[in-house]
Every structure is written in structure tokens, then in C-alpha cells.
Tab-separated table of N, CA and C in Angstrom:
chain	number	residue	atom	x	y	z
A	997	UNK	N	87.193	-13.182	147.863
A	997	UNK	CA	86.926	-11.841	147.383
A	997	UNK	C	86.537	-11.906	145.906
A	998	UNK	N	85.646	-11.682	145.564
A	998	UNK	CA	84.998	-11.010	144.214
A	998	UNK	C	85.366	-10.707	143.446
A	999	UNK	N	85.220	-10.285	142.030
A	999	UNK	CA	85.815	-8.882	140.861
A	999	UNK	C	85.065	-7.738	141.264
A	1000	UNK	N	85.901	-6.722	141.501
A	1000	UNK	CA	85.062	-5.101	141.275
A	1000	UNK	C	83.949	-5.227	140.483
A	1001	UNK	N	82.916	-4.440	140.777
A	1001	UNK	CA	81.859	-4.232	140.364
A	1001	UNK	C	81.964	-3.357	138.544
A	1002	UNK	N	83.016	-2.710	138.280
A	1002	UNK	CA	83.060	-2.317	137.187
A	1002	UNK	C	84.072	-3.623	135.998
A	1003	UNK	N	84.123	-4.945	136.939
A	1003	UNK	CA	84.437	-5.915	135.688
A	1003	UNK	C	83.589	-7.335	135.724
A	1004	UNK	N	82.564	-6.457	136.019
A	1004	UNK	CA	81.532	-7.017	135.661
A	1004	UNK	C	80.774	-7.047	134.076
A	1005	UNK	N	80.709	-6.038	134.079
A	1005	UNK	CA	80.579	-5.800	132.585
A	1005	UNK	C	78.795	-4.758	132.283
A	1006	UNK	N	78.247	-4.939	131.259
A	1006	UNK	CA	76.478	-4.522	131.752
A	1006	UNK	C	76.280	-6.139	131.822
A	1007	UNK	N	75.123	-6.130	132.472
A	1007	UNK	CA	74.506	-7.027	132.077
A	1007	UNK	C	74.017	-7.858	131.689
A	1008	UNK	N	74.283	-7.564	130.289
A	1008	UNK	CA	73.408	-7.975	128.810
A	1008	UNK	C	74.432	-9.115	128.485
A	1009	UNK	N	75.892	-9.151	128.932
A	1009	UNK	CA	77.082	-9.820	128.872
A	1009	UNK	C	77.365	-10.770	129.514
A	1010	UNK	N	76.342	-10.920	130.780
A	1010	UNK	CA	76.789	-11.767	131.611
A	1010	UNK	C	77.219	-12.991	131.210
A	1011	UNK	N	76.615	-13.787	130.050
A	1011	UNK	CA	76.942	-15.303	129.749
A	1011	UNK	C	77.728	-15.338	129.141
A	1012	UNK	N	78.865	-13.922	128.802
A	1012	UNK	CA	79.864	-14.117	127.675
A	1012	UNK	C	81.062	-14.575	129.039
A	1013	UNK	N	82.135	-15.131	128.047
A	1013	UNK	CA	83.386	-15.678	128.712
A	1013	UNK	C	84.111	-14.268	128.646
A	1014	UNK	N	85.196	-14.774	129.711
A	1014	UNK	CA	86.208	-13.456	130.025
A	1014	UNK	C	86.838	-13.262	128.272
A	1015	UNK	N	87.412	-12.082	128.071
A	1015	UNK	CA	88.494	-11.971	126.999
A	1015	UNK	C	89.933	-11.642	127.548
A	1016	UNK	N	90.444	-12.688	127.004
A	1016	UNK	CA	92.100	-12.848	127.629
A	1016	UNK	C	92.578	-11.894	126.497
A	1017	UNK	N	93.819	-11.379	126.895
A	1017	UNK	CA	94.989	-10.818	125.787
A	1017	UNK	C	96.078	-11.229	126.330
A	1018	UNK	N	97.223	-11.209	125.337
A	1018	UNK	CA	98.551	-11.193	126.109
A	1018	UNK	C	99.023	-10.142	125.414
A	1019	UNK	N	99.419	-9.671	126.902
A	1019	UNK	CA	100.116	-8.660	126.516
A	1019	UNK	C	101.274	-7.958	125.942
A	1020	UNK	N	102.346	-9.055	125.970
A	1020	UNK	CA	103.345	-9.047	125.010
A	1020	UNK	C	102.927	-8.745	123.824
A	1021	UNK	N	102.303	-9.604	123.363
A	1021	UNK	CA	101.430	-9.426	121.900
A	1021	UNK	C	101.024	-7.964	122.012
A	1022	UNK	N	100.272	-7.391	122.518
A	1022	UNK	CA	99.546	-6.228	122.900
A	1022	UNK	C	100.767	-5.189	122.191
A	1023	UNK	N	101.918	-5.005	123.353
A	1023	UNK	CA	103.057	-4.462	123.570
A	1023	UNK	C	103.805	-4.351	121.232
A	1024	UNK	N	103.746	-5.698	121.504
A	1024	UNK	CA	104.202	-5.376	119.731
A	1024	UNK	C	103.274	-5.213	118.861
A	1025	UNK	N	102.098	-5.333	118.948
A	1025	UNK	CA	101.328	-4.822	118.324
A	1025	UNK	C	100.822	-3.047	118.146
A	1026	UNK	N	101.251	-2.710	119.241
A	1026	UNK	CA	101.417	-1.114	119.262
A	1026	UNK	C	102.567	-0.922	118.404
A	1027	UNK	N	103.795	-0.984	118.657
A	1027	UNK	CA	104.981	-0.367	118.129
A	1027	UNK	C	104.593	-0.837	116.638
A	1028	UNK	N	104.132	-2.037	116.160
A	1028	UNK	CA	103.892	-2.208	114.137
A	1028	UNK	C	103.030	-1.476	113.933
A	1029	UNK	N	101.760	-1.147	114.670
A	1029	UNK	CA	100.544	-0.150	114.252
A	1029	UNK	C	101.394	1.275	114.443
A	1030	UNK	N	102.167	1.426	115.299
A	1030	UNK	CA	102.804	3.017	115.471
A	1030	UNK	C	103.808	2.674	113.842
A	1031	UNK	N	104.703	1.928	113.901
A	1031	UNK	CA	105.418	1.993	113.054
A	1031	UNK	C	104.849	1.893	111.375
A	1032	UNK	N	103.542	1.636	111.255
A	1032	UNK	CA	102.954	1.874	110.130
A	1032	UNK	C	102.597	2.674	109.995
A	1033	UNK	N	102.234	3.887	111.039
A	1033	UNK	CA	101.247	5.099	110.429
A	1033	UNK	C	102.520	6.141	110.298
A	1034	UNK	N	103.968	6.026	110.700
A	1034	UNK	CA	105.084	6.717	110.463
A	1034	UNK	C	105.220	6.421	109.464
A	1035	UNK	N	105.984	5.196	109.294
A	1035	UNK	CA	106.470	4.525	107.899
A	1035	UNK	C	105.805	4.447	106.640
A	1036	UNK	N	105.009	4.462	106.985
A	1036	UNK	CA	103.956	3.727	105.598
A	1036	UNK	C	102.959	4.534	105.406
A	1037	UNK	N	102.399	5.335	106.503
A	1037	UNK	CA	101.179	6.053	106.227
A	1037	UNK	C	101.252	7.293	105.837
A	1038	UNK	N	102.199	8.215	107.204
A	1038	UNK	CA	102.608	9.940	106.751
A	1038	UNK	C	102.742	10.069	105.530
A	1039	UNK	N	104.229	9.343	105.404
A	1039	UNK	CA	104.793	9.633	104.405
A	1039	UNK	C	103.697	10.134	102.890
A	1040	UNK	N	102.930	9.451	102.683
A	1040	UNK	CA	102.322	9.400	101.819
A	1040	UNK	C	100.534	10.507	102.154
A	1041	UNK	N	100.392	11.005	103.331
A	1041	UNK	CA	99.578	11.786	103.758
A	1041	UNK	C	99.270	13.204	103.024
A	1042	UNK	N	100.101	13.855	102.914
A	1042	UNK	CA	100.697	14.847	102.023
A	1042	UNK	C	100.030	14.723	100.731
A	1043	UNK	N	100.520	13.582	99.733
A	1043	UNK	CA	100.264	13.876	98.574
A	1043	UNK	C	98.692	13.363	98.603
A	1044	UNK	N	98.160	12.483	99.162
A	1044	UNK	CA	97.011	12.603	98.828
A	1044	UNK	C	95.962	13.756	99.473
A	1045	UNK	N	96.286	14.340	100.277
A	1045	UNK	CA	95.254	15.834	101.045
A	1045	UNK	C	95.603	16.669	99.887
A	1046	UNK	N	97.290	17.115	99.162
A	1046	UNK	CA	97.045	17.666	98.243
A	1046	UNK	C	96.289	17.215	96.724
A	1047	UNK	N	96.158	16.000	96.372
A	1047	UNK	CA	95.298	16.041	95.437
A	1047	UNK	C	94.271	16.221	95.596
A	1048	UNK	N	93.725	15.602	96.910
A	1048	UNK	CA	92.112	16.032	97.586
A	1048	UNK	C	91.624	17.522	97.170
A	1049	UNK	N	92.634	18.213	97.694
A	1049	UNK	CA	92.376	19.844	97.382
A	1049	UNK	C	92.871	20.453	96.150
A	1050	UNK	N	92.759	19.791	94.874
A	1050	UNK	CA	92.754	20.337	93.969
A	1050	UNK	C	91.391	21.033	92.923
A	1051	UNK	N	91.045	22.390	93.013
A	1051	UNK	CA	89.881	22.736	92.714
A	1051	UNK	C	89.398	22.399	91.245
A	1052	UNK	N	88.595	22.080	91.028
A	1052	UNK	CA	88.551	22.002	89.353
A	1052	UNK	C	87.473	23.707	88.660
A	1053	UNK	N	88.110	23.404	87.626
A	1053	UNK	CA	87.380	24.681	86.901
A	1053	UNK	C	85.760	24.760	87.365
A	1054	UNK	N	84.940	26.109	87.345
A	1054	UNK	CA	83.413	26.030	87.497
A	1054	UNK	C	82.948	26.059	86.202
A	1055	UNK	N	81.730	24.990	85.854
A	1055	UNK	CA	81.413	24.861	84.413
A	1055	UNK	C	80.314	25.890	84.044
A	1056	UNK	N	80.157	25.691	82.882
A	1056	UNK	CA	79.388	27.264	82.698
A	1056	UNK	C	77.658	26.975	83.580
A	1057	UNK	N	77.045	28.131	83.624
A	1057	UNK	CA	76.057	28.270	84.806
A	1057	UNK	C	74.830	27.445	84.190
A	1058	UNK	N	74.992	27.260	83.110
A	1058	UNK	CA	74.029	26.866	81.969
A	1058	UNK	C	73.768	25.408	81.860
A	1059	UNK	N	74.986	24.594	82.299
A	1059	UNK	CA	75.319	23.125	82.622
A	1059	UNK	C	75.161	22.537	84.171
A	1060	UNK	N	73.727	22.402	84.245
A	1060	UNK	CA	73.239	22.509	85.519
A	1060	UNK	C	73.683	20.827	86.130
A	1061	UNK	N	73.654	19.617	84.995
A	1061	UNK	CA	73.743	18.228	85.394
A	1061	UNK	C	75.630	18.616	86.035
A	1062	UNK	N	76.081	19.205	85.065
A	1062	UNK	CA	77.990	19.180	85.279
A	1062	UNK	C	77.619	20.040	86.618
A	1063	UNK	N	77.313	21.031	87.147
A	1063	UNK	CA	77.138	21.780	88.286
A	1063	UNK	C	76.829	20.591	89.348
A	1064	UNK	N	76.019	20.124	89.148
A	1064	UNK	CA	75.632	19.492	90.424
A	1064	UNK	C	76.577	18.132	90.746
A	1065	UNK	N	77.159	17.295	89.508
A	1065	UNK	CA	78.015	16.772	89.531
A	1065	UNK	C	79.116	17.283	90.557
A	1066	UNK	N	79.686	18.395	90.193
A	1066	UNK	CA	80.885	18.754	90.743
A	1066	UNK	C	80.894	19.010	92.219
A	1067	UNK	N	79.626	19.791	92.362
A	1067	UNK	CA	79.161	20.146	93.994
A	1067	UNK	C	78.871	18.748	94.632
A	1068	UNK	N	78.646	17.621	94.365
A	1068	UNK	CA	79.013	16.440	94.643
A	1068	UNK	C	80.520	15.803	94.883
A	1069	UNK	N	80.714	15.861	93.769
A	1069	UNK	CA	82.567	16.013	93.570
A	1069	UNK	C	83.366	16.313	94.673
A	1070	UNK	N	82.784	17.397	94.915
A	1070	UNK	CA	83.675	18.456	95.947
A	1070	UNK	C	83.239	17.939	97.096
A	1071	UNK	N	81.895	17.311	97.935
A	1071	UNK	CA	81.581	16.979	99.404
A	1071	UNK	C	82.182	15.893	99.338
A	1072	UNK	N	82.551	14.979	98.409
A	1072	UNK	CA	82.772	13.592	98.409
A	1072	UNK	C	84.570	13.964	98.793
A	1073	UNK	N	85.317	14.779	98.328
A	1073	UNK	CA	86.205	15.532	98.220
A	1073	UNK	C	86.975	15.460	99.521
A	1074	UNK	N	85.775	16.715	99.964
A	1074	UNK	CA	85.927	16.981	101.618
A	1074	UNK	C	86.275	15.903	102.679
A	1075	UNK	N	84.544	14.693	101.954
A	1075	UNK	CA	84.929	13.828	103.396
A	1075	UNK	C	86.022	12.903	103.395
A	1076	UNK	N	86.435	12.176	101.934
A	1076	UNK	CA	87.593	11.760	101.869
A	1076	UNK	C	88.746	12.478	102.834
A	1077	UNK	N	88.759	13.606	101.999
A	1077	UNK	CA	90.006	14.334	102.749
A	1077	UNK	C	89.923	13.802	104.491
A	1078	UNK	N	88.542	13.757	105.042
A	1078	UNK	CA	88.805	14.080	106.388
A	1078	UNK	C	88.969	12.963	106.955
A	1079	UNK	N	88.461	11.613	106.268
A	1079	UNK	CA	88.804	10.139	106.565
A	1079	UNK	C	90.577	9.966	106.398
A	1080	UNK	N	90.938	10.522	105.285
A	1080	UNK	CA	92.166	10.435	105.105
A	1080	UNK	C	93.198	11.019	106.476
A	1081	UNK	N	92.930	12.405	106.806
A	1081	UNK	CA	93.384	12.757	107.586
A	1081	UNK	C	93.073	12.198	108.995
A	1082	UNK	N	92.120	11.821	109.716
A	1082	UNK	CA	91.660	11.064	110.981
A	1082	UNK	C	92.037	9.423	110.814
A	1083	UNK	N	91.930	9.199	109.944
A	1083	UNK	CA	92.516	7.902	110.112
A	1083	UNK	C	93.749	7.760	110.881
A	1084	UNK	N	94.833	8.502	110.387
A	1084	UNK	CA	95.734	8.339	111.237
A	1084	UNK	C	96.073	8.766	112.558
A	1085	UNK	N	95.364	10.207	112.937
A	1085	UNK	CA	94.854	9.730	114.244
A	1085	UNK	C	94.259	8.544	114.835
A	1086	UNK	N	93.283	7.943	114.437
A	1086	UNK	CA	92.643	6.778	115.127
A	1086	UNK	C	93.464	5.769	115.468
A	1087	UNK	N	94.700	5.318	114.858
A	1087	UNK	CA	95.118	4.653	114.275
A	1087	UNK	C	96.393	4.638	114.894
A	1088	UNK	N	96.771	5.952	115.073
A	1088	UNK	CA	98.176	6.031	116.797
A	1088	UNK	C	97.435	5.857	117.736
A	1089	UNK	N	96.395	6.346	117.948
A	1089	UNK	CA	95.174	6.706	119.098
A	1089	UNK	C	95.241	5.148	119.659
A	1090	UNK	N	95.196	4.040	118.466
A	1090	UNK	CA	94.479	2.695	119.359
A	1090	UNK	C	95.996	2.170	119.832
A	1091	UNK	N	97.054	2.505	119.031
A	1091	UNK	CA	98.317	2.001	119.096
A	1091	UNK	C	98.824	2.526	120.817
A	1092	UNK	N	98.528	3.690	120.862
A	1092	UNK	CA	98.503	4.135	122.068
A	1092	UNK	C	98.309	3.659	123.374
A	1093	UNK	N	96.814	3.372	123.007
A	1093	UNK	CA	95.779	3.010	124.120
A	1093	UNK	C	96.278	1.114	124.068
A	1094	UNK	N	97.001	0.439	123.218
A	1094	UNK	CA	97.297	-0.847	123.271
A	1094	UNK	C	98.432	-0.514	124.081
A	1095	UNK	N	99.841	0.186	123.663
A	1095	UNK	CA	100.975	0.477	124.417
A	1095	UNK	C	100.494	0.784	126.314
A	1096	UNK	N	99.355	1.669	126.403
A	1096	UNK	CA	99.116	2.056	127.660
A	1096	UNK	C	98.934	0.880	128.561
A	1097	UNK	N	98.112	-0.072	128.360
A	1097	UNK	CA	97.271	-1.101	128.634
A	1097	UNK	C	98.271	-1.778	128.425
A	1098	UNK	N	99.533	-1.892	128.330
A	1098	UNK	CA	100.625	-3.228	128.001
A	1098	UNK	C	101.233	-2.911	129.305
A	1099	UNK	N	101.753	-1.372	129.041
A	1099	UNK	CA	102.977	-1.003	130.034
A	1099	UNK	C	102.158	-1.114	131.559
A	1100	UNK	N	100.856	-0.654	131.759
A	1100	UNK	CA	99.844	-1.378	132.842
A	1100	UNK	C	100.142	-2.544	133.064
A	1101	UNK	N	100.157	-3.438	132.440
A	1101	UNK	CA	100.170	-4.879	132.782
A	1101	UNK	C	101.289	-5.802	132.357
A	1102	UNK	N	102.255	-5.550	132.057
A	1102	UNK	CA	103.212	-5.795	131.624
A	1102	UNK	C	103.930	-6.828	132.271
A	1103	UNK	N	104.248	-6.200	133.496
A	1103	UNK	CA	104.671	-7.102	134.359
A	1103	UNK	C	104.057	-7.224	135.307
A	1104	UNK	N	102.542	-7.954	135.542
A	1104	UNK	CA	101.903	-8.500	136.468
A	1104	UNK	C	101.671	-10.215	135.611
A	1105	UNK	N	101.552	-10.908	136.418
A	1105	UNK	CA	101.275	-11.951	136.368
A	1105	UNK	C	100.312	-12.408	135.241
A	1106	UNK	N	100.193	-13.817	134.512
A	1106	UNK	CA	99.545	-14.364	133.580
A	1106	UNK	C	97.803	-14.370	134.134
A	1107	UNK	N	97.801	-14.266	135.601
A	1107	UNK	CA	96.611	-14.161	135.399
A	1107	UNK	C	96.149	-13.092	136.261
A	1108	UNK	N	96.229	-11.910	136.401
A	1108	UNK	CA	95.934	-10.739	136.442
A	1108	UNK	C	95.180	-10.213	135.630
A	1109	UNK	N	94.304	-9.533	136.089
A	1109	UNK	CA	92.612	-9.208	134.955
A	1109	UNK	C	92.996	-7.304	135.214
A	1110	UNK	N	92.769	-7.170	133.836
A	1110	UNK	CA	93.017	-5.477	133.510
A	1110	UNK	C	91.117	-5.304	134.049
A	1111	UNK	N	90.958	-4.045	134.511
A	1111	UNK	CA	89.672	-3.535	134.801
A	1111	UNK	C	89.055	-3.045	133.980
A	1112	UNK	N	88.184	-3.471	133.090
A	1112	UNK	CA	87.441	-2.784	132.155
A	1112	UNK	C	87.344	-1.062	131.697
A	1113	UNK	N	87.103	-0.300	132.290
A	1113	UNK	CA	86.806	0.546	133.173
A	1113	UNK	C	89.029	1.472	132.728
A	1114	UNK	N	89.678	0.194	132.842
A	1114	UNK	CA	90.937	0.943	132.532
A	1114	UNK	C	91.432	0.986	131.502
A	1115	UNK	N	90.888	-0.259	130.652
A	1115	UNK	CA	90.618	-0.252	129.097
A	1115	UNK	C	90.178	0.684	128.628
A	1116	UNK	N	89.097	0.850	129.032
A	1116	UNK	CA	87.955	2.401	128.115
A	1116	UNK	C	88.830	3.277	127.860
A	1117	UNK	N	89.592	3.769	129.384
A	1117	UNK	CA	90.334	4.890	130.116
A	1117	UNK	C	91.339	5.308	128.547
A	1118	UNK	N	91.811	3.949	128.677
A	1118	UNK	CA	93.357	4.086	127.734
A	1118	UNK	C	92.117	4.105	125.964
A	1119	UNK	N	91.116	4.040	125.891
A	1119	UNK	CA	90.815	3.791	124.453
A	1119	UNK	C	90.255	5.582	124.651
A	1120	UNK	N	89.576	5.924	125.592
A	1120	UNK	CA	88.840	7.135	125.316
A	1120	UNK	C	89.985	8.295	125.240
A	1121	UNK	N	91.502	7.782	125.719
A	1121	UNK	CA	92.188	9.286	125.765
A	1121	UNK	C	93.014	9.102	124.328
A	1122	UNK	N	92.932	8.102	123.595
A	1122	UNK	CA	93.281	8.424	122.222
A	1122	UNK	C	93.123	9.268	121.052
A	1123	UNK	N	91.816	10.138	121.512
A	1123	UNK	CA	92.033	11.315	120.495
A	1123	UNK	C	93.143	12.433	120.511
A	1124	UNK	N	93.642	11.913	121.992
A	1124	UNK	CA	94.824	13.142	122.347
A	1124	UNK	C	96.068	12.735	122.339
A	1125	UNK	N	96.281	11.435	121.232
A	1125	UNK	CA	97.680	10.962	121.215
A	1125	UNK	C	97.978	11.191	119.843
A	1126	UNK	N	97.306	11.890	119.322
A	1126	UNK	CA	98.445	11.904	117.830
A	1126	UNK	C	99.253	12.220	117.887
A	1127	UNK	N	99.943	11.594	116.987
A	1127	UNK	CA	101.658	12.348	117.152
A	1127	UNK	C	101.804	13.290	116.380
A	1128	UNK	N	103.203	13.973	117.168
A	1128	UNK	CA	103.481	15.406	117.158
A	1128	UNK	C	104.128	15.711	115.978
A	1129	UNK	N	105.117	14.782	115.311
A	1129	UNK	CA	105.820	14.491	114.472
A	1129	UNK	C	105.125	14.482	112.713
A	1130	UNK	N	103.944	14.275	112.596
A	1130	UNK	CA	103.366	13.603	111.602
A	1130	UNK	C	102.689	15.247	110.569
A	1131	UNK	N	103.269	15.545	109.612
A	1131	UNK	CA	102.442	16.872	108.991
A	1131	UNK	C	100.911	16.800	109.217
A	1132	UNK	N	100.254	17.491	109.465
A	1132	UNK	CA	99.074	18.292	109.532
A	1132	UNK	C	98.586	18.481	108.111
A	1133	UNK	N	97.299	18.282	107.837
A	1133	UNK	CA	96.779	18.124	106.381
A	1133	UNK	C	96.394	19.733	106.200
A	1134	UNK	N	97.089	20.204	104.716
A	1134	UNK	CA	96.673	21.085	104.491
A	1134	UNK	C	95.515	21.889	104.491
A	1135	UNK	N	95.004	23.230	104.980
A	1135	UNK	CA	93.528	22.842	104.768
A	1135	UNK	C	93.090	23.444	103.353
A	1136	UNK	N	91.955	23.100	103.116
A	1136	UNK	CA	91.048	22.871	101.824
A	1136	UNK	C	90.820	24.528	101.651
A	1137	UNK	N	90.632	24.892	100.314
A	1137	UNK	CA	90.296	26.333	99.879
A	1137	UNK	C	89.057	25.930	99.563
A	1138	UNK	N	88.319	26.780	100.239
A	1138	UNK	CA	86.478	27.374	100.330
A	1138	UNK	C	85.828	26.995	99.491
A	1139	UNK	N	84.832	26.430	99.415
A	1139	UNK	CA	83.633	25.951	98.463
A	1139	UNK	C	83.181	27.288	97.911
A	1140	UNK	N	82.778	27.067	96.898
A	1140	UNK	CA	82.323	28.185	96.038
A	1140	UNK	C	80.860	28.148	96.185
């Protein structure tokens, strides 16, 4: 009997070798990536979204180089802020999708092949694992 047709891979892959994991490894590698974005990351989430959103004065209308500066300032501002804040989603998200894919295979045999296809599964539902626990980034007061 064969591999399913979805661990096959596309195509374009065919001459690559399988990729092994172990999953033990897998298994603790979730709980240090979970335990960093608690420990090490939240904590510190907070103060930087609030400096992110600190507005600065508007310079007079007359100081067109300082104007455009700042309206720069401020998008650069924004996207920080939003890297800052998604990161740590992404970041339980993969911890997640590693934990899922462990407790899957956990206890099957050394050579038991995860299905591609169940990989994705556990990587694509990680936008919906952030944790519940973690403050929510303030949001930003309105561009002027």
C-alpha cells in the first residue's frame, strides 16, 4: 500500500527527502515558545503599545519638512504597534499548531508519517489560538 495522495506533496518536491520531526522535541518546544510569549513577552506588551501611542505635539502648519516627518512618524508608529501586537499571536499560534501535531502523534510509533494536509490543518487554525489570558493592546487615538 502506498502514501495518500495528499503526502505526496506538489510536484515541484518530488526529489526532496521526507522531513522527519520528533515529536517529543515538537511537544517541548511548544510549552518554551508558549512559555515565552507569557513570561517574557506579555509582560512587557503593555508598555511598549503604550509608548507606541504616545501622540506628539502638531508643529506649526508653516513647518512643512517637521509635518511630513511626523506623518511618517506616526505610520511607522502604527505598523510597529501592529507587529508588536501580532507577533504574539503568531507566536502562540505556531506553539499551538506544534502542541496539536505532538498530541496527534505522540504516541504512535517512530515511524509513523503525520499527513501533510494535517500539518497545514494545525498551522492554518492558529490565528484562533491566542490566548485568552494575555492583555489586548490598547487601541491607538486617531490620526489627525
Amino acid at each position: 500500500m502506498g502514501l495518500p495522495a495528499d503526502d505526496y506533496g506538489p510536484s515541484w518536491l518530488g526529489g526532496y527527502a521526507q522531513i522527519e520531526a520528533d515529536i517529543a522535541r515538537m511537544e517541548e518546544f511548544a510549552e518554551k515558545l508558549r512559555a515565552e510569549v507569557v513570561d517574557n513577552y506579555a509582560p512587557h506588551l503593555t508598555h511598549v503599545t503604550d509608548d507606541m501611542a504616545v501622540d506628539l505635539p502638531a508643529p506649526p502648519e508653516t513647518f512643512d519638512e517637521l509635518s511630513s516627518f511626523l506623518q511618517t512618524h506616526r505610520t511607522s508608529q502604527l505598523n510597529t504597534s501592529d507587529l508588536v501586537y501580532f507577533y504574539q499571536e503568531a507566536t502562540w499560534g505556531l506553539a499551538t499548531a506544534a502542541a496539536e501535531v505532538s498530541a496527534l502523534y505522540g504516541a504512535a510509533d517512530a515511524f509513523a508519517a503525520a499527513k501533510a494536509s494535517e500539518v497545514e490543518s494545525a498551522l492554518d487554525h492558529t490565528a484562533a489560538a491566542a490566548p485568552p489570558t494575555l492583555p489586548a493592546a490598547p487601541p491607538l487615538p486617531p490620526e489627525d
